[in-house]
Amino acid sequence: MRPSRLLLYCRAGFEKECAQEITAAAAEMGVEGYVKARPDSGFAVFHPHQEDMGAELGGHLEFRRLVFARQMVRVPELLSALPEADRASPIAAAAAGLGKRFRELWIEMPDTNEGKSLASLTRPLGPHLDKALARAGVAIADAAAPQRLHVFFVGGRACYVGLSEVANSARWPMGIVRLRMPSASPSRSTLKLAEALLEFFDDREREKRFAPGMTAVDLGASPGGWTWQLVQRHMHVIAVDNGPMDPALLDTGQVKHRREDGFHFEPAEPVDWMVCDMVESPSRIARLAARWVAQGWCAGTIFNLKLPMKKRWEEVVRCREIIGEALGGRGYFLRVKQLSHDREEVTAYLARR
Ligand SMILES: C[S@@+](CC[C@H](N)C(=O)[O-])C[C@H]1O[C@@H](n2cnc3c(N)ncnc32)[C@H](O)[C@@H]1O
């Protein structure tokens, strides 16, 4: 069984967007195929028309460019009719067909209520599977192995057994970043910026680019969850919003509150970061972010795009085009991602190269 298909995890309800983007990305690489995705299932599977093209796609498609896919796993066909008395043996046999050494093993399921109900089944499976894999000659804690083994349950007796490249996949089980809500933050939105910093930067880059003493403008800052993240990093923030800011943030002396329109605000001097969580049409926010970068008002920007109910993929494509046009089509870096903490929205990171 060759792992010629691509299994993509996504937020439930975004299977269509996930399918649209993988189809477009594959077509760009000259790979034609079709997607099977049940609405609200939390995953989609891309089937290339030609099996060998699947390996090409799985090997070369950059995971980081995908917006709606939370994880990307190369899989053969679904393993079904697993015997209830011994699910581990057939899974281990399938794994042995994929490789002999893996960095780690993740037992996962879709991020849906149905998926959660499978946890009682998958939790006790771990030790059995470890033994069955050992018997099948598969090592699963090899720090030097470039691939990870995934067992993704889609029902009590059916799962995909596949592999991902550690360097070209999500770093978190189920592709979900689990963060604890900081009790001192004035809003839950804080988790979006916290996750964006984890998603878009590695540890070293994050410490370097969000260092003490750096400056930021937060557009649509009230009550201050995003500002709070920056203040925690000992940065200085101009918080722009007609709404109130959390007094504790103002007391730090690191925050200046400006009751102005975020679309008209201009910084007196360039800042390191502009972050923006204003609820507005995505194209308007994309244009605003591009203007900040084009004018050199900020070195980089992180902004949230609230998606419409329909044509959400098309809207992301449109925003990318708007940014490309505003910045002359090159010389910039853009990543867009639907974060674990994003709902009907995506988050983007844009900077000059
Ligand atoms: C989702 S909330 C921001 C939450 C904030 N990021 C946090 O973590 O607490 C959106 C904010 O954008 C502000 N907003 C919307 N349009 C704006 C505009 N044109 N100028 C400034 N603020 C605006 C709203 O007042 C609202 O406080």
Coordinates of C-alpha atoms and ligand atoms in Angstrom, one line a residue:
M1 CA 0.0 0.0 0.0
R2 CA 1.8 3.1 -1.2
P3 CA 1.1 6.4 0.6
S4 CA 0.0 8.2 -2.5
R5 CA -2.8 10.2 -1.0
L6 CA -2.7 13.3 1.1
L7 CA -4.8 13.4 4.3
L8 CA -5.4 17.0 5.5
Y9 CA -6.8 17.8 8.9
C10 CA -8.9 21.0 9.2
R11 CA -11.3 22.9 11.4
A12 CA -14.7 21.2 11.1
G13 CA -16.7 23.2 8.5
F14 CA -13.7 24.1 6.4
E15 CA -13.4 20.9 4.4
K16 CA -14.4 22.7 1.2
E17 CA -11.8 25.4 1.6
C18 CA -9.2 22.7 2.4
A19 CA -10.2 20.8 -0.7
Q20 CA -10.1 24.0 -2.9
E21 CA -6.6 24.9 -1.7
I22 CA -5.0 21.5 -2.0
T23 CA -6.5 21.1 -5.5
A24 CA -5.1 24.5 -6.5
A25 CA -1.7 23.8 -4.9
A26 CA -1.5 20.3 -6.6
A27 CA -2.5 21.7 -10.0
E28 CA 0.3 24.3 -9.7
M29 CA 2.7 21.4 -9.3
G30 CA 1.2 19.6 -12.3
V31 CA -0.7 17.0 -10.2
E32 CA -4.3 16.5 -11.1
G33 CA -6.7 14.7 -8.7
Y34 CA -9.9 14.9 -6.7
V35 CA -10.7 15.4 -3.0
K36 CA -13.0 13.4 -0.8
A37 CA -14.3 15.4 2.1
R38 CA -17.5 15.0 4.1
P39 CA -18.9 18.3 5.4
D40 CA -18.1 18.9 9.1
S41 CA -15.9 15.8 9.2
G42 CA -12.7 17.8 10.1
F43 CA -10.6 16.3 7.3
A44 CA -10.2 15.9 3.6
V45 CA -8.3 13.4 1.4
F46 CA -6.7 14.3 -1.9
H47 CA -6.5 11.5 -4.4
P48 CA -4.1 12.1 -7.3
H49 CA -5.2 10.5 -10.6
Q50 CA -1.8 9.0 -11.0
E51 CA -0.3 7.2 -7.9
D52 CA 3.3 8.2 -8.5
M53 CA 2.2 11.8 -8.7
G54 CA 1.0 11.5 -5.1
A55 CA 4.5 10.8 -3.9
E56 CA 5.8 13.8 -5.9
L57 CA 3.1 16.0 -4.3
G58 CA 3.6 14.7 -0.8
G59 CA 7.4 15.0 -1.1
H60 CA 7.5 18.6 -2.5
L61 CA 4.4 20.5 -1.4
E62 CA 5.4 23.0 1.3
F63 CA 3.0 22.6 4.3
R64 CA 3.6 26.2 5.4
R65 CA 1.9 27.5 2.3
L66 CA -1.4 25.9 3.2
V67 CA -4.0 28.1 4.9
F68 CA -6.7 25.7 6.0
A69 CA -4.8 22.5 6.5
R70 CA -3.8 21.9 10.1
Q71 CA -1.8 18.9 9.2
M72 CA -0.6 17.1 6.1
V73 CA -0.1 13.3 6.2
R74 CA 0.7 10.9 3.3
V75 CA -1.6 8.0 3.5
P76 CA -2.4 4.8 1.6
E77 CA -6.1 3.7 1.5
L78 CA -8.2 3.7 4.6
L79 CA -7.6 0.7 6.9
S80 CA -11.1 -0.5 7.7
A81 CA -12.9 -3.4 9.4
L82 CA -10.3 -3.4 12.2
P83 CA -11.1 -6.3 14.5
E84 CA -12.3 -4.9 17.8
A85 CA -10.3 -7.5 19.8
D86 CA -7.0 -6.5 18.2
R87 CA -6.9 -3.2 16.3
A88 CA -3.1 -2.9 17.0
S89 CA -1.8 -5.7 14.8
P90 CA -3.2 -4.6 11.4
I91 CA -2.2 -1.0 12.2
A92 CA 1.4 -2.1 13.0
A93 CA 1.5 -4.2 9.8
A94 CA 0.4 -1.2 7.8
A95 CA 3.0 1.0 9.5
A96 CA 5.7 -1.5 8.7
G97 CA 4.8 -1.1 5.1
L98 CA 5.5 2.6 5.3
G99 CA 8.9 2.5 7.1
K100 CA 11.0 1.0 9.9
R101 CA 12.0 4.1 11.9
F102 CA 9.9 7.0 12.9
R103 CA 10.6 10.1 15.1
E104 CA 7.3 9.6 17.0
L105 CA 3.9 8.1 16.9
W106 CA 0.8 10.2 17.1
I107 CA -2.6 8.6 17.5
E108 CA -5.2 11.2 16.4
M109 CA -8.7 11.8 15.4
P110 CA -10.8 14.6 13.7
D111 CA -11.4 17.7 15.8
T112 CA -15.2 17.1 16.0
N113 CA -17.6 15.7 18.6
E114 CA -17.5 12.4 16.7
G115 CA -13.8 12.5 16.8
K116 CA -13.7 13.3 20.6
S117 CA -16.0 10.3 21.2
L118 CA -13.2 8.1 19.8
A119 CA -10.8 9.1 22.6
S120 CA -12.0 6.4 24.9
L121 CA -11.0 3.9 22.3
T122 CA -7.7 5.4 21.3
R123 CA -6.3 6.2 24.8
P124 CA -5.9 2.5 25.8
L125 CA -4.6 1.6 22.3
G126 CA -1.2 3.3 22.8
P127 CA 0.5 0.5 24.9
H128 CA -0.9 -2.2 22.6
L129 CA 0.3 -0.4 19.5
D130 CA 3.7 0.1 21.0
K131 CA 4.1 -3.6 21.5
A132 CA 2.6 -4.5 18.1
L133 CA 5.0 -2.0 16.3
A134 CA 8.0 -3.5 18.2
R135 CA 6.9 -7.0 17.1
A136 CA 6.6 -5.7 13.5
G137 CA 10.1 -4.3 13.7
V138 CA 9.1 -0.6 13.7
A139 CA 11.0 1.8 15.9
I140 CA 8.9 4.8 17.0
A141 CA 11.2 7.0 19.1
D142 CA 14.2 7.5 16.8
A143 CA 15.3 11.1 17.2
A144 CA 17.2 11.0 13.9
A145 CA 14.3 9.7 11.8
P146 CA 12.9 12.4 9.5
Q147 CA 9.3 11.1 9.5
R148 CA 6.5 10.8 12.0
L149 CA 3.9 8.0 12.1
H150 CA 0.3 9.0 12.3
V151 CA -2.7 6.8 13.1
F152 CA -5.8 8.9 12.4
F153 CA -9.1 7.3 13.5
V154 CA -12.2 8.2 11.6
G155 CA -14.4 5.6 13.2
G156 CA -14.2 2.9 15.8
R157 CA -12.9 0.4 13.3
A158 CA -11.3 2.5 10.6
C159 CA -8.2 4.6 10.5
Y160 CA -5.6 6.1 8.2
V161 CA -2.0 5.0 8.9
G162 CA 0.3 7.5 7.3
L163 CA 3.5 9.5 7.7
S164 CA 4.5 13.1 7.7
E165 CA 7.9 14.8 7.3
V166 CA 8.7 16.3 10.7
A167 CA 10.3 19.3 8.9
N168 CA 7.3 19.8 6.6
S169 CA 4.2 19.4 8.8
A170 CA 2.5 20.8 11.9
R171 CA 4.5 20.4 15.2
W172 CA 1.4 19.7 17.3
P173 CA -0.7 16.5 17.6
M174 CA -3.9 16.9 15.5
G175 CA -2.4 20.1 14.2
I176 CA -3.8 21.9 17.2
V177 CA -1.9 24.3 19.3
R178 CA -3.1 24.0 22.9
L179 CA -2.6 27.1 25.0
R180 CA -3.7 28.0 28.4
M181 CA -5.6 31.2 28.7
P182 CA -3.5 33.6 30.8
S183 CA -5.7 34.8 33.6
A184 CA -4.2 38.4 33.5
S185 CA -5.1 38.9 29.9
P186 CA -8.1 41.2 29.3
S187 CA -9.5 39.0 26.5
R188 CA -9.4 35.5 25.0
S189 CA -8.3 37.0 21.7
T190 CA -4.8 37.1 23.3
L191 CA -4.5 33.4 22.4
K192 CA -4.7 34.2 18.6
L193 CA -1.6 36.4 18.8
A194 CA 0.2 34.0 21.2
E195 CA -0.4 31.2 18.6
A196 CA 0.5 33.4 15.7
L197 CA 3.9 34.0 17.3
L198 CA 4.4 30.2 17.8
E199 CA 3.2 29.4 14.3
F200 CA 5.1 32.0 12.3
F201 CA 8.5 32.0 14.1
D202 CA 10.8 29.5 15.6
D203 CA 12.0 30.1 19.2
R204 CA 15.1 32.0 18.2
E205 CA 13.4 34.2 15.7
R206 CA 10.6 35.0 18.1
E207 CA 12.9 36.1 20.8
K208 CA 14.9 38.3 18.4
R209 CA 11.9 39.9 16.6
F210 CA 9.7 40.5 19.7
A211 CA 12.5 41.6 22.0
P212 CA 12.3 44.0 25.1
G213 CA 12.2 47.6 24.1
M214 CA 10.7 47.0 20.6
T215 CA 7.7 49.0 19.5
A216 CA 4.3 48.1 18.1
V217 CA 1.0 49.6 17.1
D218 CA -2.1 47.6 17.9
L219 CA -5.0 48.6 15.6
G220 CA -8.4 47.6 17.1
A221 CA -6.7 46.9 20.5
S222 CA -9.6 47.1 23.0
P223 CA -9.8 45.6 25.6
G224 CA -6.1 44.6 25.1
G225 CA -5.5 40.9 24.7
W226 CA -3.0 41.4 21.8
T227 CA -1.4 44.4 23.5
W228 CA -1.0 42.2 26.6
Q229 CA 1.1 39.7 24.7
L230 CA 3.4 42.4 23.5
V231 CA 3.6 44.1 27.0
Q232 CA 4.5 40.7 28.4
R233 CA 7.5 40.8 26.1
H234 CA 8.5 44.2 27.5
M235 CA 7.6 46.0 24.3
H236 CA 6.1 49.5 24.0
V237 CA 2.7 49.6 22.4
I238 CA 0.4 52.3 20.9
A239 CA -3.1 50.9 21.3
V240 CA -5.5 52.4 18.8
D241 CA -9.2 51.9 19.5
N242 CA -12.2 54.0 20.4
G243 CA -13.1 51.3 23.0
P244 CA -11.6 51.2 26.5
M245 CA -8.3 49.5 27.3
D246 CA -7.7 47.4 30.4
P247 CA -6.5 49.9 33.1
A248 CA -3.9 47.4 34.3
L249 CA -2.2 47.6 30.9
L250 CA -2.2 51.3 30.9
D251 CA -0.6 51.2 34.4
T252 CA 2.4 49.3 33.1
G253 CA 3.6 52.6 31.4
Q254 CA 4.3 50.6 28.3
V255 CA 1.0 51.4 26.6
K256 CA -0.3 54.6 25.0
H257 CA -4.0 54.5 24.2
R258 CA -5.1 56.5 21.2
R259 CA -8.8 56.8 20.6
E260 CA -8.6 57.1 16.8
D261 CA -9.7 55.3 13.7
G262 CA -7.3 52.5 12.9
F263 CA -7.7 53.1 9.2
H264 CA -6.5 56.7 9.5
F265 CA -3.8 56.4 12.2
E266 CA -0.3 57.0 11.1
P267 CA 2.7 56.4 13.4
A268 CA 4.9 59.5 14.1
E269 CA 7.9 57.2 13.4
P270 CA 8.3 53.7 12.1
V271 CA 7.6 50.8 14.5
D272 CA 8.8 47.3 14.6
W273 CA 5.3 45.8 14.4
M274 CA 1.8 46.6 13.5
V275 CA -0.8 44.1 14.7
C276 CA -4.4 44.3 13.8
D277 CA -7.6 42.5 14.9
M278 CA -10.2 45.0 13.7
V279 CA -13.5 43.5 12.6
E280 CA -13.7 44.7 9.0
S281 CA -13.9 43.4 5.5
P282 CA -10.8 41.2 4.7
S283 CA -9.9 43.1 1.6
R284 CA -9.9 46.4 3.5
I285 CA -7.6 45.0 6.2
A286 CA -5.3 43.4 3.6
R287 CA -5.0 46.8 1.9
L288 CA -4.3 48.5 5.2
A289 CA -1.6 45.9 6.1
A290 CA 0.1 46.2 2.7
R291 CA 0.1 50.0 3.1
W292 CA 1.9 49.9 6.4
V293 CA 4.6 47.7 5.0
A294 CA 4.8 49.6 1.7
Q295 CA 5.2 52.9 3.5
G296 CA 7.8 51.4 5.8
W297 CA 5.6 52.3 8.9
C298 CA 6.4 48.9 10.3
A299 CA 9.0 46.2 9.7
G300 CA 6.3 43.5 9.9
T301 CA 2.7 43.0 10.6
I302 CA 0.4 40.3 11.9
F303 CA -3.3 40.7 11.2
N304 CA -6.5 38.8 11.4
L305 CA -8.9 38.5 8.4
K306 CA -12.5 37.8 9.3
L307 CA -13.8 35.7 6.5
P308 CA -17.3 36.0 4.9
M309 CA -19.8 33.1 5.2
K310 CA -19.3 32.1 1.6
K311 CA -16.4 32.0 -0.8
R312 CA -13.9 32.0 2.0
W313 CA -11.1 30.4 0.0
E314 CA -11.7 33.0 -2.8
E315 CA -11.5 35.8 -0.3
V316 CA -8.1 34.6 0.9
V317 CA -6.9 34.4 -2.7
R318 CA -8.2 37.9 -3.3
C319 CA -6.4 39.3 -0.2
R320 CA -3.2 37.7 -1.3
E321 CA -3.6 39.4 -4.7
I322 CA -4.4 42.8 -3.1
I323 CA -1.2 42.5 -1.1
G324 CA 0.8 41.4 -4.1
E325 CA -0.4 44.3 -6.2
A326 CA 0.2 46.8 -3.4
L327 CA 3.8 45.6 -2.9
G328 CA 4.7 45.3 -6.5
G329 CA 4.4 41.5 -6.6
R330 CA 7.7 40.7 -4.9
G331 CA 10.2 41.6 -2.2
Y332 CA 7.8 40.6 0.6
F333 CA 7.1 37.6 2.7
L334 CA 3.5 36.5 3.4
R335 CA 2.0 33.6 5.3
V336 CA -1.7 33.1 6.0
K337 CA -2.9 30.4 8.3
Q338 CA -6.2 29.5 10.0
L339 CA -4.8 29.1 13.5
S340 CA -6.3 26.6 16.0
H341 CA -7.8 29.7 17.8
D342 CA -9.2 31.2 14.7
R343 CA -12.8 30.5 14.0
E344 CA -14.4 32.1 10.9
E345 CA -11.1 33.8 10.3
V346 CA -7.4 33.4 9.3
T347 CA -4.3 35.2 10.5
A348 CA -1.6 36.6 8.3
Y349 CA 2.1 37.6 8.7
L350 CA 3.5 40.1 6.2
A351 CA 7.0 41.6 6.1
R352 CA 9.4 43.0 3.7
R353 CA 12.1 40.5 2.7
Ligands
LIG1 C1 -12.0 41.7 18.1 S1 -11.8 43.2 18.9 C2 -10.2 43.3 19.3 C3 -9.8 42.5 20.4 C4 -8.3 42.7 20.8 N1 -7.4 42.3 19.8 C5 -8.0 42.0 22.1 O1 -7.2 41.1 22.0 O2 -8.5 42.3 23.1 C6 -12.0 44.4 17.6 C7 -11.7 45.8 18.0 O3 -11.6 46.5 16.8 C8 -12.1 47.8 17.1 N2 -12.3 48.5 15.8 C9 -13.1 48.2 14.8 N3 -13.0 49.1 13.8 C10 -12.1 50.0 14.2 C11 -11.5 51.2 13.6 N4 -11.9 51.6 12.4 N5 -10.5 51.8 14.3 C12 -10.1 51.4 15.5 N6 -10.6 50.3 16.1 C13 -11.6 49.6 15.5 C14 -13.3 47.6 17.9 O4 -13.6 48.8 18.7 C15 -12.9 46.4 18.7 O5 -12.5 46.8 20.0

